[in-house]
Amino acid sequence: MAPMAQPTTFATPASPSVALCEGGLNGYNTLAMGKKQKVLIIVGPTSSGKSALAVELARKFSGEVISADSRQVYRGLNIGTGKITKREMKGVPHYLLDVASPKKPFSAHDYVTHATRAIGNIVCRGKLPIIAGGTGLYIDALTGRIAFPDVPPNPALRAGLEKKSAAELFAILEKRDPQRAKTMNSPSERNNKVRLIRALEITYVIGRVPKSGGLRNPHDALWIGIAPPLKELEKKITIRLSARISRGLIGEAKRLHTSGLSYKRMEELGLEYRALARLLRGKITRAQMIEELNRAIRKYAKRQMVYWKRNMDIVWFEKPTDRNIEGVIQNWLKN
């Protein structure tokens, strides 16, 4: 594993107009050509090799990568999130890394806004946008599979809801929006007060969180999924976690807290950071943290696969090194 370096972050200017994009483009469909913009999407569970595959495909097909990870958007969350290093990027520009403070939530609507601008930037320079990540909510919102209204924060409402426990918030959501509550099918989601409060905030404005499906996809998207066999994936998760601990995962958490990230907020960030917050407060031992994290990350990977398997547009491969992937992409680009 390459030494950790600060990932390159590229600006995301406003979406370009058709006139701005005319000329200087390659053969990919663009707004200037009167067709939907082609966007390559790479999904799969954690540790499946999505990031490395995105880099290789970007080098092969003149593309640039937009990360779709709900925690890699935050500055300082490098080792814990497995954020790609500058060396691993191999010169390929990456977007949506380190664009927000971990002290404040970054919503799906925020992601769509930033990613749409990034796509415009990439297209105007004649490159292929490649979206890679495991946060299904982000990608589905970007591609129109689910709608997230731009409901502004309500400080007074949030202050009142913040006083309630996660269990109380979930019970309220079940009454106000049963359909949304059903989508929170894991303990980590039901205990995520930030997400629960945001869901309730939306219900107080429009009555419910919009359902998935039935929306127009603004892109000509090719979905590539990587799904290693379960035993192989679990082994990769264990190896990857061990490597991150060796590279200074615990030290990273200490630095984040010293810089002002509260343990409460650290727990809200989930998985590694939830366990690290408990470790640093003496609630669990290092050995317990490793055991709990291995179990939690494996469960998370399984939930990711359940989520993605509902999308029938995804073309699945077991290995990111499968050469058939390039053939599928080449055929798609010709149309």
Coordinates of C-alpha atoms in Angstrom, one line a residue:
M1 CA 0.0 0.0 0.0
A2 CA 1.4 3.4 -1.0
P3 CA 2.1 5.9 1.8
M4 CA -0.9 8.1 2.6
A5 CA -0.7 11.4 0.8
Q6 CA -3.2 14.3 0.7
P7 CA -5.6 13.5 -2.2
T8 CA -5.9 16.0 -5.0
T9 CA -9.1 18.0 -4.9
F10 CA -10.3 19.8 -8.0
A11 CA -12.7 22.7 -8.1
T12 CA -16.2 22.2 -9.3
P13 CA -17.4 25.2 -11.2
A14 CA -21.0 25.9 -12.2
S15 CA -22.5 23.6 -14.8
P16 CA -21.5 24.7 -18.3
S17 CA -23.9 25.9 -21.0
V18 CA -24.1 24.1 -24.3
A19 CA -22.3 27.0 -26.0
L20 CA -19.4 26.8 -23.6
C21 CA -18.9 23.1 -24.3
E22 CA -19.0 23.4 -28.1
G23 CA -15.7 22.5 -29.7
G24 CA -12.7 20.7 -28.3
L25 CA -14.7 17.6 -27.3
N26 CA -14.1 14.0 -28.0
G27 CA -16.5 11.5 -29.4
Y28 CA -18.6 11.0 -26.2
N29 CA -22.2 12.2 -26.3
T30 CA -22.5 15.7 -24.9
L31 CA -25.1 18.4 -24.5
A32 CA -23.6 20.1 -27.6
M33 CA -24.4 17.0 -29.6
G34 CA -28.1 17.0 -28.6
K35 CA -27.8 13.7 -26.8
K36 CA -27.6 12.7 -23.2
Q37 CA -24.1 12.9 -21.7
K38 CA -22.5 9.5 -21.3
V39 CA -21.5 8.7 -17.7
L40 CA -19.8 5.6 -16.6
I41 CA -20.8 4.4 -13.1
I42 CA -18.8 1.8 -11.1
V43 CA -20.5 0.4 -7.9
G44 CA -20.0 -2.4 -5.5
P45 CA -19.3 -3.2 -1.9
T46 CA -16.5 -1.8 0.2
S47 CA -13.0 -3.4 -0.6
S48 CA -14.2 -4.7 -4.0
G49 CA -11.6 -2.7 -5.9
K50 CA -13.8 0.0 -7.4
S51 CA -11.3 2.9 -6.9
A52 CA -8.4 1.1 -8.7
L53 CA -10.7 0.0 -11.5
A54 CA -12.0 3.6 -12.0
V55 CA -8.4 4.8 -12.3
E56 CA -7.5 2.2 -14.9
L57 CA -10.7 2.8 -16.9
A58 CA -10.0 6.6 -16.8
R59 CA -6.6 6.0 -18.2
K60 CA -7.9 3.7 -20.9
F61 CA -10.9 5.8 -22.0
S62 CA -9.7 9.4 -21.2
G63 CA -11.9 9.9 -18.2
E64 CA -11.9 11.6 -14.8
V65 CA -13.3 10.2 -11.6
I66 CA -16.0 11.6 -9.3
S67 CA -16.0 9.9 -5.9
A68 CA -19.4 8.7 -4.6
D69 CA -18.5 8.1 -0.9
S70 CA -20.5 9.7 1.8
R71 CA -17.5 10.0 4.1
Q72 CA -14.7 10.7 1.7
V73 CA -16.2 14.1 1.0
Y74 CA -14.9 15.1 4.4
R75 CA -11.5 16.6 5.0
G76 CA -9.2 14.6 7.3
L77 CA -11.1 11.3 7.0
N78 CA -8.4 9.7 5.0
I79 CA -7.2 6.4 6.5
G80 CA -10.6 5.4 8.1
T81 CA -12.5 5.8 4.8
G82 CA -9.8 4.2 2.6
K83 CA -9.5 7.4 0.6
I84 CA -7.4 7.0 -2.5
T85 CA -3.9 8.4 -2.3
K86 CA -2.3 10.8 -4.8
R87 CA 0.0 8.0 -6.0
E88 CA -2.9 5.6 -6.4
M89 CA -4.6 8.2 -8.6
K90 CA -1.8 7.8 -11.2
G91 CA -2.4 11.3 -12.5
V92 CA -6.2 10.9 -13.0
P93 CA -8.1 13.9 -11.6
H94 CA -10.5 13.1 -8.8
Y95 CA -13.5 15.1 -7.6
L96 CA -15.7 15.2 -4.5
L97 CA -12.8 14.4 -2.1
D98 CA -12.2 16.7 0.8
V99 CA -14.9 19.2 -0.1
A100 CA -16.6 19.5 3.3
S101 CA -15.8 19.9 7.0
P102 CA -16.5 16.7 9.0
K103 CA -18.1 18.8 11.7
K104 CA -21.1 19.5 9.5
P105 CA -23.4 17.0 7.6
F106 CA -23.0 16.8 3.8
S107 CA -26.4 15.8 2.3
A108 CA -27.4 13.9 -0.8
H109 CA -28.6 17.2 -2.2
D110 CA -25.2 18.7 -1.6
Y111 CA -23.6 15.8 -3.4
V112 CA -25.9 16.2 -6.5
T113 CA -25.0 19.9 -6.7
H114 CA -21.3 19.3 -6.5
A115 CA -21.2 16.2 -8.7
T116 CA -23.4 17.9 -11.4
R117 CA -20.9 20.7 -11.6
A118 CA -18.0 18.2 -11.7
I119 CA -19.6 16.4 -14.7
G120 CA -19.9 19.8 -16.5
N121 CA -16.3 20.5 -15.8
I122 CA -15.2 17.1 -17.1
V123 CA -17.3 17.3 -20.2
C124 CA -16.1 20.7 -21.2
R125 CA -12.6 19.4 -21.3
G126 CA -13.6 16.5 -23.5
K127 CA -13.3 13.8 -20.9
L128 CA -15.6 10.9 -19.8
P129 CA -17.1 11.3 -16.4
I130 CA -16.6 8.2 -14.3
I131 CA -18.5 8.0 -11.0
A132 CA -17.2 5.4 -8.5
G133 CA -18.3 4.6 -5.0
G134 CA -20.4 2.6 -2.7
T135 CA -22.9 5.2 -1.4
G136 CA -26.0 4.2 -3.3
L137 CA -28.1 7.1 -2.1
Y138 CA -25.7 9.6 -3.7
I139 CA -25.5 7.9 -7.0
D140 CA -29.2 7.2 -7.2
A141 CA -30.0 10.9 -6.4
L142 CA -27.5 12.0 -9.1
T143 CA -28.9 9.7 -11.8
G144 CA -32.6 10.5 -11.0
R145 CA -33.4 7.2 -9.5
I146 CA -34.4 9.0 -6.3
A147 CA -35.4 12.6 -5.6
F148 CA -34.1 14.7 -2.7
P149 CA -35.8 18.1 -2.5
D150 CA -33.8 21.1 -1.6
V151 CA -35.4 21.6 1.8
P152 CA -33.4 24.2 3.7
P153 CA -32.3 23.5 7.3
N154 CA -34.7 24.4 10.1
P155 CA -32.6 25.3 13.1
A156 CA -35.5 25.5 15.5
L157 CA -36.9 22.2 14.4
R158 CA -33.5 20.5 14.6
A159 CA -32.8 21.9 18.0
G160 CA -36.0 20.3 19.3
L161 CA -35.4 17.0 17.5
E162 CA -31.8 16.8 18.7
K163 CA -33.1 16.4 22.3
K164 CA -34.7 13.1 21.4
S165 CA -33.0 9.8 21.3
A166 CA -32.5 7.9 18.0
A167 CA -35.2 5.4 19.0
E168 CA -37.7 8.3 19.6
L169 CA -36.8 9.9 16.3
F170 CA -37.3 6.6 14.4
A171 CA -40.7 6.1 16.1
I172 CA -41.7 9.6 14.9
L173 CA -40.5 8.9 11.4
E174 CA -42.5 5.6 11.3
K175 CA -45.7 7.6 12.0
R176 CA -44.9 10.5 9.6
D177 CA -43.4 8.6 6.7
P178 CA -43.6 4.8 7.1
Q179 CA -42.2 4.2 3.6
R180 CA -39.0 6.1 4.5
A181 CA -38.7 4.4 7.8
K182 CA -38.8 1.0 6.1
T183 CA -35.7 1.9 4.0
M184 CA -33.7 2.3 7.2
N185 CA -33.3 -1.5 7.6
S186 CA -30.1 -1.6 9.7
P187 CA -29.3 -0.7 13.3
S188 CA -26.7 1.8 12.2
E189 CA -29.2 3.7 10.0
R190 CA -31.8 3.7 12.7
N191 CA -29.3 5.1 15.2
N192 CA -28.0 7.8 12.8
K193 CA -29.6 10.9 14.4
V194 CA -28.3 13.2 11.6
R195 CA -30.1 11.2 8.9
L196 CA -33.2 10.7 11.0
I197 CA -33.5 14.4 11.8
R198 CA -33.0 15.3 8.1
A199 CA -35.7 12.8 7.0
L200 CA -38.1 14.3 9.6
E201 CA -37.2 17.8 8.5
I202 CA -38.3 17.0 5.0
T203 CA -41.5 15.4 6.1
Y204 CA -42.4 18.6 8.0
V205 CA -42.1 20.6 4.7
I206 CA -43.4 18.3 2.0
G207 CA -45.1 15.5 4.0
R208 CA -42.7 12.6 3.1
V209 CA -39.3 11.8 1.6
P210 CA -39.8 11.2 -2.2
K211 CA -39.9 7.6 -3.2
S212 CA -37.4 5.9 -5.6
G213 CA -38.1 5.3 -9.2
G214 CA -40.1 6.9 -12.0
L215 CA -37.7 9.9 -12.4
R216 CA -35.9 10.9 -15.6
N217 CA -32.3 9.9 -15.8
P218 CA -30.4 13.0 -17.1
H219 CA -27.5 10.8 -18.4
D220 CA -26.8 8.0 -20.7
A221 CA -25.3 5.8 -17.9
L222 CA -23.5 2.5 -18.1
W223 CA -23.5 0.8 -14.7
I224 CA -20.6 -1.6 -13.9
G225 CA -20.8 -3.6 -10.7
I226 CA -18.0 -5.5 -8.9
A227 CA -19.2 -8.3 -6.7
P228 CA -16.4 -10.7 -5.5
P229 CA -17.4 -14.0 -3.9
L230 CA -18.4 -13.4 -0.3
K231 CA -15.5 -15.4 1.3
E232 CA -13.0 -13.5 -0.9
L233 CA -14.6 -10.1 0.0
E234 CA -14.5 -10.9 3.7
K235 CA -10.8 -11.8 3.4
K236 CA -10.1 -8.5 1.7
I237 CA -12.0 -6.6 4.3
T238 CA -9.9 -8.1 7.1
I239 CA -6.6 -7.4 5.3
R240 CA -7.6 -3.9 4.4
L241 CA -8.6 -3.1 8.0
S242 CA -5.3 -4.5 9.4
A243 CA -3.4 -2.3 6.9
R244 CA -5.3 0.8 7.9
I245 CA -4.6 0.2 11.5
S246 CA -1.0 -0.2 10.8
R247 CA -0.9 3.0 8.8
G248 CA -2.2 5.1 11.7
L249 CA -6.0 4.8 11.9
I250 CA -6.1 5.4 15.6
G251 CA -3.7 8.3 15.4
E252 CA -5.9 9.9 12.7
A253 CA -8.9 9.7 15.0
K254 CA -6.9 11.4 17.8
R255 CA -5.9 14.2 15.5
L256 CA -9.5 14.7 14.3
H257 CA -10.7 15.0 17.9
T258 CA -7.8 17.4 18.8
S259 CA -8.8 19.5 15.9
G260 CA -12.3 19.9 17.2
L261 CA -14.3 16.9 16.0
S262 CA -16.4 15.8 18.9
Y263 CA -16.8 12.2 19.8
K264 CA -20.5 12.5 19.3
R265 CA -20.0 13.7 15.7
M266 CA -17.3 11.0 15.2
E267 CA -19.8 8.3 16.1
E268 CA -22.3 9.8 13.7
L269 CA -19.8 9.3 10.9
G270 CA -20.2 5.6 11.4
L271 CA -18.2 2.4 11.1
E272 CA -14.5 3.0 11.8
Y273 CA -15.1 6.3 13.4
R274 CA -17.9 5.1 15.6
A275 CA -15.6 2.4 16.9
L276 CA -12.6 4.7 17.2
A277 CA -14.7 7.2 19.3
R278 CA -15.6 4.4 21.7
L279 CA -11.9 3.2 21.8
L280 CA -10.6 6.7 22.6
R281 CA -13.1 7.1 25.4
G282 CA -12.1 3.8 26.9
K283 CA -15.4 2.0 26.3
I284 CA -13.8 -0.8 24.3
T285 CA -10.3 -2.3 23.9
R286 CA -8.2 -2.3 20.8
A287 CA -8.9 -6.0 20.3
Q288 CA -12.6 -5.4 20.7
M289 CA -12.5 -2.6 18.3
I290 CA -10.9 -4.8 15.6
E291 CA -13.4 -7.6 16.2
E292 CA -16.4 -5.3 16.1
L293 CA -15.1 -3.5 13.0
N294 CA -14.5 -6.6 11.0
R295 CA -18.1 -7.7 11.8
A296 CA -19.6 -4.3 11.1
I297 CA -17.8 -3.8 7.8
R298 CA -18.8 -7.2 6.6
K299 CA -22.4 -6.5 7.4
Y300 CA -22.1 -3.1 5.7
A301 CA -20.8 -4.8 2.5
K302 CA -23.7 -7.2 2.5
R303 CA -26.2 -4.3 2.9
Q304 CA -24.5 -2.5 0.0
M305 CA -25.0 -5.6 -2.2
V306 CA -28.6 -5.9 -1.3
Y307 CA -29.1 -2.3 -2.2
W308 CA -27.4 -2.5 -5.6
K309 CA -29.0 -5.8 -6.6
R310 CA -32.3 -3.9 -6.9
N311 CA -30.8 -2.0 -9.8
M312 CA -31.4 -4.2 -12.9
D313 CA -29.3 -1.9 -15.1
I314 CA -26.0 -2.9 -13.5
V315 CA -23.7 -5.3 -15.4
W316 CA -22.0 -7.4 -12.8
F317 CA -18.4 -8.8 -12.7
E318 CA -16.7 -10.8 -10.0
K319 CA -13.3 -9.2 -10.5
P320 CA -12.3 -5.6 -11.3
T321 CA -9.5 -7.1 -13.5
D322 CA -12.0 -8.9 -15.8
R323 CA -11.1 -7.8 -19.4
N324 CA -14.7 -8.1 -20.5
I325 CA -15.4 -4.9 -18.7
E326 CA -13.5 -2.9 -21.3
G327 CA -15.4 -4.6 -24.1
V328 CA -18.7 -3.7 -22.6
I329 CA -17.6 -0.1 -22.2
Q330 CA -16.3 0.1 -25.8
N331 CA -19.6 -1.1 -27.2
W332 CA -21.5 1.4 -25.1
L333 CA -19.3 4.3 -26.2
K334 CA -20.0 3.4 -29.9
N335 CA -23.8 3.9 -29.5

